[in-house]
């Protein structure tokens, strides 16, 4: 049943990608979409499809999958139902390092900026986990949440300060800072895909360990699990997934919160299914959110980060009020 459900969501993801390619400010018939791959003549519609809409749809799917899986891992290792790369400052740290490197140091290469985002994600994530683990009682959901919110605000303020000090930099990165997949090229996806793939593979390999870890550190240790090693590998996967996503699409929020809870409702608490389901549904969510963002204020396109925020804020409040536990 779970396998057939996953196949159904994969089909929905494929349909959403096709719709993302076909629909927008200028609708393009499906026949022309297919023709652009079977009989390429470099017409205006075909150029739009191959250079703009295909990269946009594929990047949205990859980023959505990465952020959703990163959210799953963070919620397990922190025992916090609202943990995600955005709420714990990992996205903000990666974004700050990218803005700092491109604006002040003049770094512009895709590979260099990707590594910069990964370093920023690792740096901010380390600070959050250290601050959230201080004290005799170690890491608690409340402390890690406060630490994440503090670091997220800190790096966001620094980023805004650097952008406002340089008007040209502000114009260049404003849309990227909100979170957007528009205007991206295929090379940008190929540049971050190895890191996303590595992060997803690590997450899938850890799925059985996540089942044990979700029962609590004490239970996991009593069953012989090395919680330090598992959390270290999970943290590596989070950095790869979140850092590469920020590098290509900016700090898109709330995907890592929304998707894991939806998936747990669908498939239960077995992380062997939660992780692959989250990857597929995360991609589906961001592709459809990006498609919807084209119609909210037509003919102006709203960045997809705004759409995910519209969806995510009420969901965030609901989860916070319910006080759901991870398990």
Coordinates of C-alpha atoms in Angstrom, one line a residue:
X1 CA 0.0 0.0 0.0
X2 CA 2.8 2.4 0.9
X3 CA 4.7 1.6 -2.2
X4 CA 1.7 2.2 -4.4
X5 CA 1.1 5.5 -2.6
X6 CA 4.6 6.6 -3.3
X7 CA 4.1 5.7 -6.9
X8 CA 1.0 7.8 -7.0
X9 CA 2.8 10.8 -5.5
X10 CA 5.6 10.4 -8.0
X11 CA 3.0 10.5 -10.8
X12 CA 1.5 13.7 -9.3
X13 CA 5.0 15.2 -9.1
X14 CA 5.5 14.4 -12.8
X15 CA 2.2 16.0 -13.7
X16 CA 3.0 19.1 -11.7
X17 CA 6.3 19.4 -13.4
X18 CA 4.6 19.2 -16.8
X19 CA 2.0 21.8 -15.7
X20 CA 4.8 24.1 -14.5
X21 CA 6.4 23.9 -17.9
X22 CA 3.2 24.4 -19.8
X23 CA 1.4 27.1 -17.7
X24 CA 2.4 30.6 -16.8
X25 CA 2.0 34.2 -17.9
X26 CA 2.1 32.7 -21.4
X27 CA 0.4 29.3 -21.6
X28 CA 2.1 26.8 -24.0
X29 CA 0.1 23.8 -25.3
X30 CA 1.3 20.4 -24.2
X31 CA 1.9 19.4 -27.9
X32 CA 4.4 22.3 -28.2
X33 CA 6.1 21.2 -25.0
X34 CA 6.6 17.7 -26.4
X35 CA 7.7 19.1 -29.7
X36 CA 10.5 21.2 -28.1
X37 CA 12.2 17.9 -27.2
X38 CA 11.3 15.9 -30.2
X39 CA 11.6 18.5 -33.0
X40 CA 13.6 21.5 -31.7
X41 CA 13.5 24.5 -34.0
X42 CA 14.5 27.3 -31.6
X43 CA 11.2 29.0 -31.8
X44 CA 10.2 31.5 -29.1
X45 CA 8.0 29.0 -27.2
X46 CA 10.7 26.3 -27.4
X47 CA 13.3 28.7 -26.1
X48 CA 11.1 29.6 -23.1
X49 CA 10.5 25.9 -22.4
X50 CA 14.1 24.7 -22.6
X51 CA 15.9 27.7 -21.1
X52 CA 13.4 28.9 -18.5
X53 CA 10.6 26.6 -17.6
X54 CA 12.3 23.2 -17.5
X55 CA 15.2 24.4 -15.3
X56 CA 12.7 26.2 -13.1
X57 CA 10.5 23.2 -12.6
X58 CA 13.3 20.7 -12.0
X59 CA 15.1 23.1 -9.6
X60 CA 11.8 23.6 -7.6
X61 CA 11.4 19.8 -7.4
X62 CA 15.0 19.2 -6.2
X63 CA 14.9 22.1 -3.7
X64 CA 11.5 21.0 -2.3
X65 CA 12.7 17.4 -1.9
X66 CA 15.9 18.6 -0.2
X67 CA 14.3 21.0 2.3
X68 CA 11.6 18.5 3.2
X69 CA 14.1 15.7 4.0
X70 CA 16.3 18.1 5.9
X71 CA 13.2 19.0 8.0
X72 CA 12.5 15.4 8.7
X73 CA 16.1 14.8 10.0
X74 CA 16.1 17.9 12.1
X75 CA 12.8 17.1 13.7
X76 CA 14.1 13.7 14.7
X77 CA 17.5 14.6 16.1
X78 CA 16.2 17.6 18.0
X79 CA 12.9 16.0 19.1
X80 CA 11.2 19.2 18.0
X81 CA 8.1 19.3 15.8
X82 CA 8.8 22.8 14.4
X83 CA 12.5 22.2 13.5
X84 CA 13.5 23.0 10.0
X85 CA 16.4 24.6 8.1
X86 CA 14.5 28.0 8.2
X87 CA 13.4 28.1 11.8
X88 CA 16.8 26.9 13.1
X89 CA 18.8 29.5 11.2
X90 CA 20.6 27.2 8.9
X91 CA 19.1 28.8 5.8
X92 CA 19.9 32.3 7.2
X93 CA 23.5 31.4 7.9
X94 CA 24.0 29.9 4.4
X95 CA 22.3 33.0 2.9
X96 CA 24.5 35.4 4.9
X97 CA 27.7 33.7 3.8
X98 CA 26.6 33.8 0.2
X99 CA 25.8 37.5 0.4
X100 CA 29.1 38.2 2.2
X101 CA 31.1 36.2 -0.3
X102 CA 29.4 37.7 -3.4
X103 CA 29.0 41.2 -2.2
X104 CA 32.2 41.9 -0.3
X105 CA 34.7 39.3 -1.6
X106 CA 33.5 39.4 -5.3
X107 CA 33.0 35.6 -5.5
X108 CA 30.7 34.7 -8.3
X109 CA 31.4 31.2 -9.5
X110 CA 28.6 28.7 -9.0
X111 CA 30.8 26.1 -7.4
X112 CA 32.4 28.6 -5.1
X113 CA 29.1 30.0 -4.0
X114 CA 27.7 26.5 -3.4
X115 CA 30.7 25.7 -1.1
X116 CA 30.2 29.1 0.6
X117 CA 26.5 28.2 1.3
X118 CA 27.5 24.8 2.7
X119 CA 30.1 26.4 5.0
X120 CA 27.5 29.0 6.1
X121 CA 24.9 26.2 6.8
X122 CA 27.5 24.2 8.8
X123 CA 28.6 27.3 10.8
X124 CA 25.1 28.4 11.8
X125 CA 24.0 24.9 12.5
X126 CA 26.9 24.2 14.7
X127 CA 26.2 27.4 16.7
X128 CA 22.6 26.5 17.1
X129 CA 23.3 23.0 18.3
X130 CA 26.0 24.1 20.7
X131 CA 23.8 26.8 22.2
X132 CA 20.8 24.4 22.4
X133 CA 22.9 21.8 24.3
X134 CA 24.4 24.1 27.0
X135 CA 23.4 23.3 30.6
X136 CA 23.1 20.1 32.6
X137 CA 20.0 18.9 31.0
X138 CA 21.6 19.0 27.5
X139 CA 19.6 19.6 24.4
X140 CA 15.9 20.3 24.9
X141 CA 13.2 21.3 22.4
X142 CA 12.7 24.7 24.0
X143 CA 16.4 25.5 24.2
X144 CA 17.1 24.4 20.6
X145 CA 14.1 26.4 19.4
X146 CA 15.2 29.6 21.2
X147 CA 18.8 29.1 19.9
X148 CA 17.6 28.6 16.3
X149 CA 15.3 31.6 16.4
X150 CA 18.1 33.8 17.8
X151 CA 20.7 32.7 15.2
X152 CA 18.1 33.0 12.4
X153 CA 17.3 36.6 13.4
X154 CA 21.0 37.4 13.9
X155 CA 22.1 36.3 10.5
X156 CA 19.0 37.8 8.8
X157 CA 19.9 41.1 10.4
X158 CA 23.5 40.9 9.3
X159 CA 22.4 40.1 5.8
X160 CA 20.0 43.0 5.6
X161 CA 22.7 45.3 7.0
X162 CA 25.2 44.3 4.3
X163 CA 22.5 44.6 1.6
X164 CA 21.4 48.1 2.7
X165 CA 25.0 49.3 2.8
X166 CA 25.3 48.6 -0.9
X167 CA 22.4 49.5 -3.1
X168 CA 23.7 47.5 -6.1
X169 CA 24.0 44.4 -3.9
X170 CA 20.4 45.0 -2.6
X171 CA 19.0 45.0 -6.1
X172 CA 20.9 41.9 -7.2
X173 CA 20.0 39.6 -4.3
X174 CA 16.6 40.9 -3.1
X175 CA 14.5 38.4 -5.0
X176 CA 16.9 35.6 -4.2
X177 CA 16.8 36.4 -0.5
X178 CA 13.0 36.0 -0.5
X179 CA 13.4 32.6 -2.1
X180 CA 12.8 32.0 -5.8
X181 CA 13.4 29.5 -8.5
X182 CA 12.7 31.9 -11.4
X183 CA 15.4 32.8 -13.8
X184 CA 17.6 29.8 -12.8
X185 CA 19.6 27.9 -15.4
X186 CA 20.1 24.2 -15.9
X187 CA 23.8 24.6 -15.0
X188 CA 22.8 25.8 -11.5
X189 CA 20.9 22.6 -10.9
X190 CA 23.8 20.5 -12.1
X191 CA 26.1 22.4 -9.9
X192 CA 24.2 21.6 -6.6
X193 CA 22.8 18.2 -7.6
X194 CA 25.7 16.1 -6.4
X195 CA 25.4 17.6 -2.9
X196 CA 21.6 17.2 -2.9
X197 CA 22.0 13.6 -4.0
X198 CA 24.7 12.8 -1.4
X199 CA 22.4 14.3 1.3
X200 CA 19.4 12.3 0.2
X201 CA 21.4 9.0 0.0
X202 CA 22.7 9.6 3.6
X203 CA 19.2 10.3 4.8
X204 CA 17.9 7.1 3.2
X205 CA 20.7 5.0 4.6
X206 CA 19.9 6.4 8.1
X207 CA 16.2 5.7 7.9
X208 CA 16.3 2.6 10.1
X209 CA 18.5 4.4 12.6
X210 CA 15.9 7.3 12.6
X211 CA 13.2 4.8 13.7
X212 CA 15.3 3.9 16.8
X213 CA 16.4 7.5 17.5
X214 CA 12.8 8.8 17.3
X215 CA 12.1 6.8 20.5
X216 CA 14.6 8.9 22.4
X217 CA 18.3 9.0 23.1
X218 CA 18.1 6.7 26.2
X219 CA 16.2 4.0 24.3
X220 CA 18.5 4.3 21.3
X221 CA 21.6 3.9 23.5
X222 CA 20.1 1.0 25.4
X223 CA 19.6 -0.7 22.0
X224 CA 23.3 -0.2 21.2
X225 CA 22.9 2.7 18.8
X226 CA 25.7 5.2 18.6
X227 CA 23.6 8.4 18.9
X228 CA 26.6 10.7 18.4
X229 CA 27.5 9.0 15.1
X230 CA 23.9 8.9 13.8
X231 CA 23.3 12.6 14.7
X232 CA 26.6 13.6 13.1
X233 CA 25.7 11.8 9.8
X234 CA 22.2 13.3 9.9
X235 CA 23.7 16.8 10.5
X236 CA 26.0 16.3 7.5
X237 CA 23.0 15.4 5.4
X238 CA 21.1 18.4 6.6
X239 CA 24.0 20.7 5.8
X240 CA 24.3 19.2 2.3
X241 CA 20.6 19.5 1.6
X242 CA 19.9 22.9 3.1
X243 CA 23.2 24.5 1.9
X244 CA 22.8 23.4 -1.7
X245 CA 19.1 24.5 -1.7
X246 CA 20.0 28.0 -0.5
X247 CA 22.8 28.2 -3.0
X248 CA 20.4 27.7 -5.9
X249 CA 17.1 29.1 -4.7
X250 CA 17.7 31.3 -1.7
X251 CA 16.3 30.7 1.8
X252 CA 12.9 29.3 1.1
X253 CA 11.0 28.8 4.4
X254 CA 8.4 26.4 5.8
X255 CA 8.8 23.5 3.4
X256 CA 10.8 21.6 6.0
X257 CA 8.0 22.1 8.6
X258 CA 4.9 21.4 6.5
X259 CA 5.9 18.3 4.6
X260 CA 7.2 16.0 7.5
X261 CA 3.9 16.4 9.4
X262 CA 1.8 15.7 6.3
X263 CA 3.8 12.6 5.5
X264 CA 3.6 11.2 9.1
X265 CA -0.2 11.6 8.8
X266 CA -0.1 9.6 5.6
X267 CA 2.4 6.8 6.3
X268 CA 2.8 6.7 10.1
X269 CA 6.1 6.8 11.9
X270 CA 8.3 4.4 9.9
X271 CA 11.2 6.6 8.5
X272 CA 12.0 4.0 5.8
X273 CA 8.9 5.5 4.2
X274 CA 8.8 9.0 5.7
X275 CA 12.0 10.0 4.1
X276 CA 11.3 9.0 0.5
X277 CA 7.7 10.2 0.8
X278 CA 9.0 13.5 2.1
X279 CA 11.3 13.9 -0.8
X280 CA 8.5 13.4 -3.3
X281 CA 5.9 15.4 -1.6
X282 CA 8.4 18.2 -0.8
X283 CA 9.1 18.4 -4.5
X284 CA 5.4 18.3 -5.3
X285 CA 4.7 21.1 -2.8
X286 CA 7.3 23.5 -4.1
X287 CA 6.6 22.9 -7.8
X288 CA 2.9 23.6 -7.3
X289 CA 3.6 26.5 -5.0
X290 CA 5.8 28.0 -7.7
X291 CA 3.1 27.4 -10.3
X292 CA 0.5 29.1 -8.1
X293 CA 2.8 32.1 -7.4
X294 CA 2.5 33.0 -11.1
X295 CA -1.2 33.5 -10.8
X296 CA -1.6 35.3 -7.5
X297 CA -0.8 38.8 -8.9
X298 CA -0.7 38.2 -12.6
X299 CA 1.1 39.5 -14.7
X300 CA 3.6 40.0 -11.9
X301 CA 5.2 36.8 -10.5
X302 CA 5.5 36.5 -6.8
X303 CA 8.6 34.7 -5.5
X304 CA 7.8 31.1 -4.4
X305 CA 9.2 31.9 -1.0
X306 CA 6.3 34.3 -0.4
X307 CA 3.8 31.5 -1.4
X308 CA 5.4 29.0 1.0
X309 CA 5.2 31.6 3.8
X310 CA 1.5 32.1 3.1
X311 CA 1.0 28.4 3.4
X312 CA 3.5 27.8 6.2
X313 CA 2.6 30.4 8.8
X314 CA -0.8 29.1 9.7
X315 CA 0.5 25.5 9.6
X316 CA 3.4 26.6 11.9
X317 CA 0.9 28.1 14.4
X318 CA -1.2 25.0 14.3
X319 CA 1.8 22.7 15.0
X320 CA 3.0 25.0 17.8
X321 CA -0.4 25.0 19.5
X322 CA -0.9 21.3 19.1
X323 CA 2.5 20.6 20.6
X324 CA 3.0 17.5 18.6
X325 CA 5.8 15.1 19.5
X326 CA 8.1 13.3 17.1
X327 CA 8.0 9.6 17.3

